[in-house]
Amino acid sequence: MIDTPDFDASGGTWSFATAREPAEFPAVAVEGVPGVEHAGGKGRTLCGIRARYLKLFMHDFQPRALASCRKCRALAEAAPSQPCGQERLHDLLLQEADDGPLRTDLLAALRRGARIAIWITGPAKDLTRFHSRIEEMTEETGPAAEALAITGASITLARVEDADRQYLVVLPPVGRARIARGAADASPAASSSPVTPRTLPPR
């Protein structure tokens, strides 16, 4: 059975409010100035250096790292927190999925802190083969499988694990999100930390 985080790390009841996450910024460097990392913002670093002088690192800015810019550090730590993965997926489903029993149950599971096992965008063929677990779903499988069968398209897929159930969410490039449900995977649950949406590179 897969546990859901009914309580937060401090022992209080889990909620979207208690699960908010620190703001994240890409790490960038100034051309010709090695050894210092800045937090990327909109068109410039948080400390004000314009984009044309910058190069992007493929990781997040770490405010406490020794190489971080002190001004960017202070501004990054003072930035407003952001919704957790469960809240972001919850709000997305309110917009993109039709009302129905599965959506209602999944929204309730996300409000309880159900684990997001994966949330990814990429070629439909690859996501179906490696990540969907469509064969484990037993409810509303047909519409989800149809959305996964779009040839040559890039789709978004999420799997959510809650108690003894798992949900598959498929967002095709055109049309509404599809939700399927099945029994939970028998393997032990990993961390209940939310998953940041990511994108697979094209093949």
PDB file of C-alpha atoms in Angstrom:
ATOM      1  CA  MET A   1       0.000   0.000   0.000  1.00  0.00           C
ATOM      2  CA  ILE A   2       1.201   3.515  -0.806  1.00  0.00           C
ATOM      3  CA  ASP A   3       1.154   6.086   1.959  1.00  0.00           C
ATOM      4  CA  THR A   4      -0.067   9.608   1.418  1.00  0.00           C
ATOM      5  CA  PRO A   5       1.383  12.503   3.416  1.00  0.00           C
ATOM      6  CA  ASP A   6      -1.616  13.318   5.624  1.00  0.00           C
ATOM      7  CA  PHE A   7       0.837  15.199   7.828  1.00  0.00           C
ATOM      8  CA  ASP A   8       3.607  17.593   6.880  1.00  0.00           C
ATOM      9  CA  ALA A   9       7.207  17.404   8.073  1.00  0.00           C
ATOM     10  CA  SER A  10       6.408  19.303  11.282  1.00  0.00           C
ATOM     11  CA  GLY A  11       3.545  16.967  12.204  1.00  0.00           C
ATOM     12  CA  GLY A  12       0.732  19.299  11.157  1.00  0.00           C
ATOM     13  CA  THR A  13      -1.992  18.396   8.701  1.00  0.00           C
ATOM     14  CA  TRP A  14      -0.749  18.419   5.090  1.00  0.00           C
ATOM     15  CA  SER A  15      -2.266  21.089   2.859  1.00  0.00           C
ATOM     16  CA  PHE A  16      -1.423  23.126  -0.216  1.00  0.00           C
ATOM     17  CA  ALA A  17      -0.542  26.011   2.093  1.00  0.00           C
ATOM     18  CA  THR A  18       1.907  23.996   4.226  1.00  0.00           C
ATOM     19  CA  ALA A  19       3.458  22.345   1.143  1.00  0.00           C
ATOM     20  CA  ARG A  20       4.418  25.518  -0.728  1.00  0.00           C
ATOM     21  CA  GLU A  21       7.969  25.374  -2.120  1.00  0.00           C
ATOM     22  CA  PRO A  22      10.778  27.930  -2.309  1.00  0.00           C
ATOM     23  CA  ALA A  23      10.934  29.844  -5.589  1.00  0.00           C
ATOM     24  CA  GLU A  24      13.335  28.328  -8.139  1.00  0.00           C
ATOM     25  CA  PHE A  25      15.580  30.144 -10.597  1.00  0.00           C
ATOM     26  CA  PRO A  26      17.990  28.853 -13.254  1.00  0.00           C
ATOM     27  CA  ALA A  27      21.674  29.247 -12.484  1.00  0.00           C
ATOM     28  CA  VAL A  28      23.500  31.528 -14.938  1.00  0.00           C
ATOM     29  CA  ALA A  29      27.007  32.889 -15.285  1.00  0.00           C
ATOM     30  CA  VAL A  30      28.298  36.158 -16.691  1.00  0.00           C
ATOM     31  CA  GLU A  31      30.472  35.775 -19.797  1.00  0.00           C
ATOM     32  CA  GLY A  32      34.103  36.362 -18.861  1.00  0.00           C
ATOM     33  CA  VAL A  33      33.447  36.226 -15.115  1.00  0.00           C
ATOM     34  CA  PRO A  34      33.977  32.590 -14.041  1.00  0.00           C
ATOM     35  CA  GLY A  35      33.341  31.258 -10.581  1.00  0.00           C
ATOM     36  CA  VAL A  36      30.154  33.178  -9.743  1.00  0.00           C
ATOM     37  CA  GLU A  37      26.617  31.915 -10.297  1.00  0.00           C
ATOM     38  CA  HIS A  38      23.610  34.203 -10.530  1.00  0.00           C
ATOM     39  CA  ALA A  39      19.872  33.564 -10.373  1.00  0.00           C
ATOM     40  CA  GLY A  40      18.223  34.009 -13.775  1.00  0.00           C
ATOM     41  CA  GLY A  41      15.138  36.201 -13.993  1.00  0.00           C
ATOM     42  CA  LYS A  42      13.057  37.625 -16.837  1.00  0.00           C
ATOM     43  CA  GLY A  43      15.603  38.939 -19.336  1.00  0.00           C
ATOM     44  CA  ARG A  44      18.266  39.499 -16.658  1.00  0.00           C
ATOM     45  CA  THR A  45      19.594  38.117 -13.395  1.00  0.00           C
ATOM     46  CA  LEU A  46      17.878  38.949 -10.135  1.00  0.00           C
ATOM     47  CA  CYS A  47      20.740  41.349  -9.416  1.00  0.00           C
ATOM     48  CA  GLY A  48      20.149  43.156 -12.716  1.00  0.00           C
ATOM     49  CA  ILE A  49      22.703  41.838 -15.262  1.00  0.00           C
ATOM     50  CA  ARG A  50      21.169  41.743 -18.761  1.00  0.00           C
ATOM     51  CA  ALA A  51      20.605  38.485 -20.617  1.00  0.00           C
ATOM     52  CA  ARG A  52      23.009  39.259 -23.470  1.00  0.00           C
ATOM     53  CA  TYR A  53      25.954  38.902 -21.075  1.00  0.00           C
ATOM     54  CA  LEU A  54      24.841  35.574 -19.644  1.00  0.00           C
ATOM     55  CA  LYS A  55      25.174  31.844 -20.263  1.00  0.00           C
ATOM     56  CA  LEU A  56      22.805  29.292 -18.749  1.00  0.00           C
ATOM     57  CA  PHE A  57      23.811  26.367 -16.555  1.00  0.00           C
ATOM     58  CA  MET A  58      21.626  23.244 -16.626  1.00  0.00           C
ATOM     59  CA  HIS A  59      20.729  23.329 -12.941  1.00  0.00           C
ATOM     60  CA  ASP A  60      18.858  25.458 -10.441  1.00  0.00           C
ATOM     61  CA  PHE A  61      20.429  28.380  -8.614  1.00  0.00           C
ATOM     62  CA  GLN A  62      21.508  27.324  -5.131  1.00  0.00           C
ATOM     63  CA  PRO A  63      21.347  30.371  -2.827  1.00  0.00           C
ATOM     64  CA  ARG A  64      23.549  28.791  -0.154  1.00  0.00           C
ATOM     65  CA  ALA A  65      26.299  27.658  -2.541  1.00  0.00           C
ATOM     66  CA  LEU A  66      29.696  29.300  -2.039  1.00  0.00           C
ATOM     67  CA  ALA A  67      29.757  30.443  -5.679  1.00  0.00           C
ATOM     68  CA  SER A  68      26.370  32.193  -5.563  1.00  0.00           C
ATOM     69  CA  CYS A  69      26.075  35.932  -6.041  1.00  0.00           C
ATOM     70  CA  ARG A  70      25.255  37.511  -2.666  1.00  0.00           C
ATOM     71  CA  LYS A  71      22.652  39.884  -4.060  1.00  0.00           C
ATOM     72  CA  CYS A  72      20.965  37.132  -6.079  1.00  0.00           C
ATOM     73  CA  ARG A  73      21.058  34.970  -2.952  1.00  0.00           C
ATOM     74  CA  ALA A  74      19.207  37.537  -0.865  1.00  0.00           C
ATOM     75  CA  LEU A  75      16.631  38.218  -3.579  1.00  0.00           C
ATOM     76  CA  ALA A  76      16.056  34.505  -4.287  1.00  0.00           C
ATOM     77  CA  GLU A  77      15.515  33.735  -0.609  1.00  0.00           C
ATOM     78  CA  ALA A  78      13.104  36.671  -0.282  1.00  0.00           C
ATOM     79  CA  ALA A  79      11.072  35.670  -3.369  1.00  0.00           C
ATOM     80  CA  PRO A  80       7.514  34.426  -2.724  1.00  0.00           C
ATOM     81  CA  SER A  81       7.101  30.680  -2.405  1.00  0.00           C
ATOM     82  CA  GLN A  82       5.342  28.748  -5.172  1.00  0.00           C
ATOM     83  CA  PRO A  83       2.605  26.099  -5.212  1.00  0.00           C
ATOM     84  CA  CYS A  84       3.673  22.497  -4.743  1.00  0.00           C
ATOM     85  CA  GLY A  85       3.300  19.954  -7.536  1.00  0.00           C
ATOM     86  CA  GLN A  86       0.026  18.642  -6.153  1.00  0.00           C
ATOM     87  CA  GLU A  87      -1.536  22.107  -6.196  1.00  0.00           C
ATOM     88  CA  ARG A  88      -0.281  22.852  -9.713  1.00  0.00           C
ATOM     89  CA  LEU A  89      -1.685  19.577 -11.080  1.00  0.00           C
ATOM     90  CA  HIS A  90      -4.937  20.122  -9.166  1.00  0.00           C
ATOM     91  CA  ASP A  91      -5.446  23.541 -10.746  1.00  0.00           C
ATOM     92  CA  LEU A  92      -4.499  22.235 -14.189  1.00  0.00           C
ATOM     93  CA  LEU A  93      -7.145  19.501 -13.955  1.00  0.00           C
ATOM     94  CA  LEU A  94      -9.782  22.027 -12.918  1.00  0.00           C
ATOM     95  CA  GLN A  95      -9.144  23.773 -16.236  1.00  0.00           C
ATOM     96  CA  GLU A  96      -8.309  20.906 -18.588  1.00  0.00           C
ATOM     97  CA  ALA A  97     -10.352  17.872 -17.442  1.00  0.00           C
ATOM     98  CA  ASP A  98     -14.111  17.416 -17.674  1.00  0.00           C
ATOM     99  CA  ASP A  99     -16.049  17.064 -14.434  1.00  0.00           C
ATOM    100  CA  GLY A 100     -16.740  13.478 -13.430  1.00  0.00           C
ATOM    101  CA  PRO A 101     -16.212  10.886 -10.663  1.00  0.00           C
ATOM    102  CA  LEU A 102     -12.554  10.205 -11.482  1.00  0.00           C
ATOM    103  CA  ARG A 103     -11.658  13.876 -11.616  1.00  0.00           C
ATOM    104  CA  THR A 104     -13.468  14.475  -8.319  1.00  0.00           C
ATOM    105  CA  ASP A 105     -11.611  11.613  -6.629  1.00  0.00           C
ATOM    106  CA  LEU A 106      -8.248  12.633  -8.077  1.00  0.00           C
ATOM    107  CA  LEU A 107      -8.686  16.259  -7.012  1.00  0.00           C
ATOM    108  CA  ALA A 108      -9.473  15.072  -3.481  1.00  0.00           C
ATOM    109  CA  ALA A 109      -6.399  12.822  -3.505  1.00  0.00           C
ATOM    110  CA  LEU A 110      -4.175  15.720  -4.571  1.00  0.00           C
ATOM    111  CA  ARG A 111      -5.611  17.884  -1.784  1.00  0.00           C
ATOM    112  CA  ARG A 112      -4.565  15.124   0.649  1.00  0.00           C
ATOM    113  CA  GLY A 113      -1.033  15.175  -0.752  1.00  0.00           C
ATOM    114  CA  ALA A 114      -1.109  12.073  -2.962  1.00  0.00           C
ATOM    115  CA  ARG A 115       2.290  11.334  -4.454  1.00  0.00           C
ATOM    116  CA  ILE A 116       2.983  12.461  -8.035  1.00  0.00           C
ATOM    117  CA  ALA A 117       5.104   9.569  -9.300  1.00  0.00           C
ATOM    118  CA  ILE A 118       5.845  11.217 -12.645  1.00  0.00           C
ATOM    119  CA  TRP A 119       4.820  14.330 -14.565  1.00  0.00           C
ATOM    120  CA  ILE A 120       6.457  14.612 -17.937  1.00  0.00           C
ATOM    121  CA  THR A 121       6.011  15.891 -21.499  1.00  0.00           C
ATOM    122  CA  GLY A 122       7.408  14.110 -24.526  1.00  0.00           C
ATOM    123  CA  PRO A 123       6.665  11.961 -27.594  1.00  0.00           C
ATOM    124  CA  ALA A 124       3.445   9.988 -27.100  1.00  0.00           C
ATOM    125  CA  LYS A 125       5.063   6.735 -28.268  1.00  0.00           C
ATOM    126  CA  ASP A 126       7.858   6.928 -25.690  1.00  0.00           C
ATOM    127  CA  LEU A 127       5.600   7.951 -22.819  1.00  0.00           C
ATOM    128  CA  THR A 128       3.155   5.145 -23.601  1.00  0.00           C
ATOM    129  CA  ARG A 129       5.915   2.552 -23.712  1.00  0.00           C
ATOM    130  CA  PHE A 130       8.012   3.599 -20.730  1.00  0.00           C
ATOM    131  CA  HIS A 131       5.899   5.662 -18.331  1.00  0.00           C
ATOM    132  CA  SER A 132       2.124   5.344 -18.724  1.00  0.00           C
ATOM    133  CA  ARG A 133       1.450   1.912 -17.146  1.00  0.00           C
ATOM    134  CA  ILE A 134      -1.781   1.969 -19.123  1.00  0.00           C
ATOM    135  CA  GLU A 135      -2.004  -1.820 -18.744  1.00  0.00           C
ATOM    136  CA  GLU A 136      -2.484  -1.358 -14.975  1.00  0.00           C
ATOM    137  CA  MET A 137      -5.517   0.902 -15.374  1.00  0.00           C
ATOM    138  CA  THR A 138      -9.001  -0.581 -15.094  1.00  0.00           C
ATOM    139  CA  GLU A 139     -11.347   2.438 -15.216  1.00  0.00           C
ATOM    140  CA  GLU A 140     -11.750   4.812 -18.184  1.00  0.00           C
ATOM    141  CA  THR A 141      -8.857   3.072 -19.913  1.00  0.00           C
ATOM    142  CA  GLY A 142     -10.222   3.531 -23.440  1.00  0.00           C
ATOM    143  CA  PRO A 143     -10.195   7.357 -23.600  1.00  0.00           C
ATOM    144  CA  ALA A 144      -6.749   7.495 -21.976  1.00  0.00           C
ATOM    145  CA  ALA A 145      -5.350   4.912 -24.389  1.00  0.00           C
ATOM    146  CA  GLU A 146      -6.859   6.800 -27.317  1.00  0.00           C
ATOM    147  CA  ALA A 147      -5.135  10.003 -26.178  1.00  0.00           C
ATOM    148  CA  LEU A 148      -1.840   8.120 -25.835  1.00  0.00           C
ATOM    149  CA  ALA A 149      -2.176   6.697 -29.360  1.00  0.00           C
ATOM    150  CA  ILE A 150      -1.745  10.052 -31.110  1.00  0.00           C
ATOM    151  CA  THR A 151       0.995   9.382 -33.661  1.00  0.00           C
ATOM    152  CA  GLY A 152       3.932  11.755 -33.764  1.00  0.00           C
ATOM    153  CA  ALA A 153       2.509  14.093 -31.133  1.00  0.00           C
ATOM    154  CA  SER A 154       4.008  15.437 -27.937  1.00  0.00           C
ATOM    155  CA  ILE A 155       1.763  14.855 -24.937  1.00  0.00           C
ATOM    156  CA  THR A 156       1.871  15.444 -21.196  1.00  0.00           C
ATOM    157  CA  LEU A 157       1.452  12.517 -18.841  1.00  0.00           C
ATOM    158  CA  ALA A 158       1.164  12.348 -15.052  1.00  0.00           C
ATOM    159  CA  ARG A 159       0.771   9.390 -12.692  1.00  0.00           C
ATOM    160  CA  VAL A 160      -0.533   9.950  -9.170  1.00  0.00           C
ATOM    161  CA  GLU A 161      -0.396   7.342  -6.387  1.00  0.00           C
ATOM    162  CA  ASP A 162      -2.909   7.510  -3.537  1.00  0.00           C
ATOM    163  CA  ALA A 163      -3.464   4.811  -0.898  1.00  0.00           C
ATOM    164  CA  ASP A 164      -4.528   1.690  -2.839  1.00  0.00           C
ATOM    165  CA  ARG A 165      -5.157   3.464  -6.164  1.00  0.00           C
ATOM    166  CA  GLN A 166      -3.162   5.084  -8.924  1.00  0.00           C
ATOM    167  CA  TYR A 167      -4.328   7.570 -11.520  1.00  0.00           C
ATOM    168  CA  LEU A 168      -3.093   8.230 -15.030  1.00  0.00           C
ATOM    169  CA  VAL A 169      -3.601  11.701 -16.494  1.00  0.00           C
ATOM    170  CA  VAL A 170      -3.033  12.237 -20.232  1.00  0.00           C
ATOM    171  CA  LEU A 171      -3.095  15.724 -21.756  1.00  0.00           C
ATOM    172  CA  PRO A 172      -3.084  15.530 -25.568  1.00  0.00           C
ATOM    173  CA  PRO A 173      -2.065  18.535 -27.686  1.00  0.00           C
ATOM    174  CA  VAL A 174      -5.697  19.039 -28.686  1.00  0.00           C
ATOM    175  CA  GLY A 175      -8.737  18.236 -26.564  1.00  0.00           C
ATOM    176  CA  ARG A 176      -9.439  17.644 -22.921  1.00  0.00           C
ATOM    177  CA  ALA A 177      -7.342  15.754 -20.383  1.00  0.00           C
ATOM    178  CA  ARG A 178      -8.155  12.078 -19.905  1.00  0.00           C
ATOM    179  CA  ILE A 179      -8.046  10.352 -16.509  1.00  0.00           C
ATOM    180  CA  ALA A 180      -7.824   6.592 -15.906  1.00  0.00           C
ATOM    181  CA  ARG A 181      -7.549   4.685 -12.641  1.00  0.00           C
ATOM    182  CA  GLY A 182      -6.257   1.337 -11.441  1.00  0.00           C
ATOM    183  CA  ALA A 183      -4.983  -0.487  -8.394  1.00  0.00           C
ATOM    184  CA  ALA A 184      -1.801   0.863  -6.860  1.00  0.00           C
ATOM    185  CA  ASP A 185       1.523  -0.546  -7.956  1.00  0.00           C
ATOM    186  CA  ALA A 186       2.709  -3.281  -5.624  1.00  0.00           C
ATOM    187  CA  SER A 187       6.244  -1.886  -5.369  1.00  0.00           C
ATOM    188  CA  PRO A 188       7.141   0.222  -2.292  1.00  0.00           C
ATOM    189  CA  ALA A 189       6.443   3.944  -2.580  1.00  0.00           C
ATOM    190  CA  ALA A 190       9.322   6.313  -2.996  1.00  0.00           C
ATOM    191  CA  SER A 191       9.491   9.742  -1.394  1.00  0.00           C
ATOM    192  CA  SER A 192       6.215  11.620  -1.186  1.00  0.00           C
ATOM    193  CA  SER A 193       7.894  14.775  -2.458  1.00  0.00           C
ATOM    194  CA  PRO A 194       6.095  16.280  -5.467  1.00  0.00           C
ATOM    195  CA  VAL A 195       7.570  15.879  -8.911  1.00  0.00           C
ATOM    196  CA  THR A 196       8.551  18.901 -10.925  1.00  0.00           C
ATOM    197  CA  PRO A 197       7.118  18.705 -14.449  1.00  0.00           C
ATOM    198  CA  ARG A 198       9.822  18.049 -17.020  1.00  0.00           C
ATOM    199  CA  THR A 199      10.151  17.623 -20.748  1.00  0.00           C
ATOM    200  CA  LEU A 200      11.800  14.795 -22.642  1.00  0.00           C
ATOM    201  CA  PRO A 201      14.078  15.847 -25.499  1.00  0.00           C
ATOM    202  CA  PRO A 202      12.804  14.988 -28.984  1.00  0.00           C
ATOM    203  CA  ARG A 203      14.160  11.834 -30.627  1.00  0.00           C
TER     204      ARG A 203
END
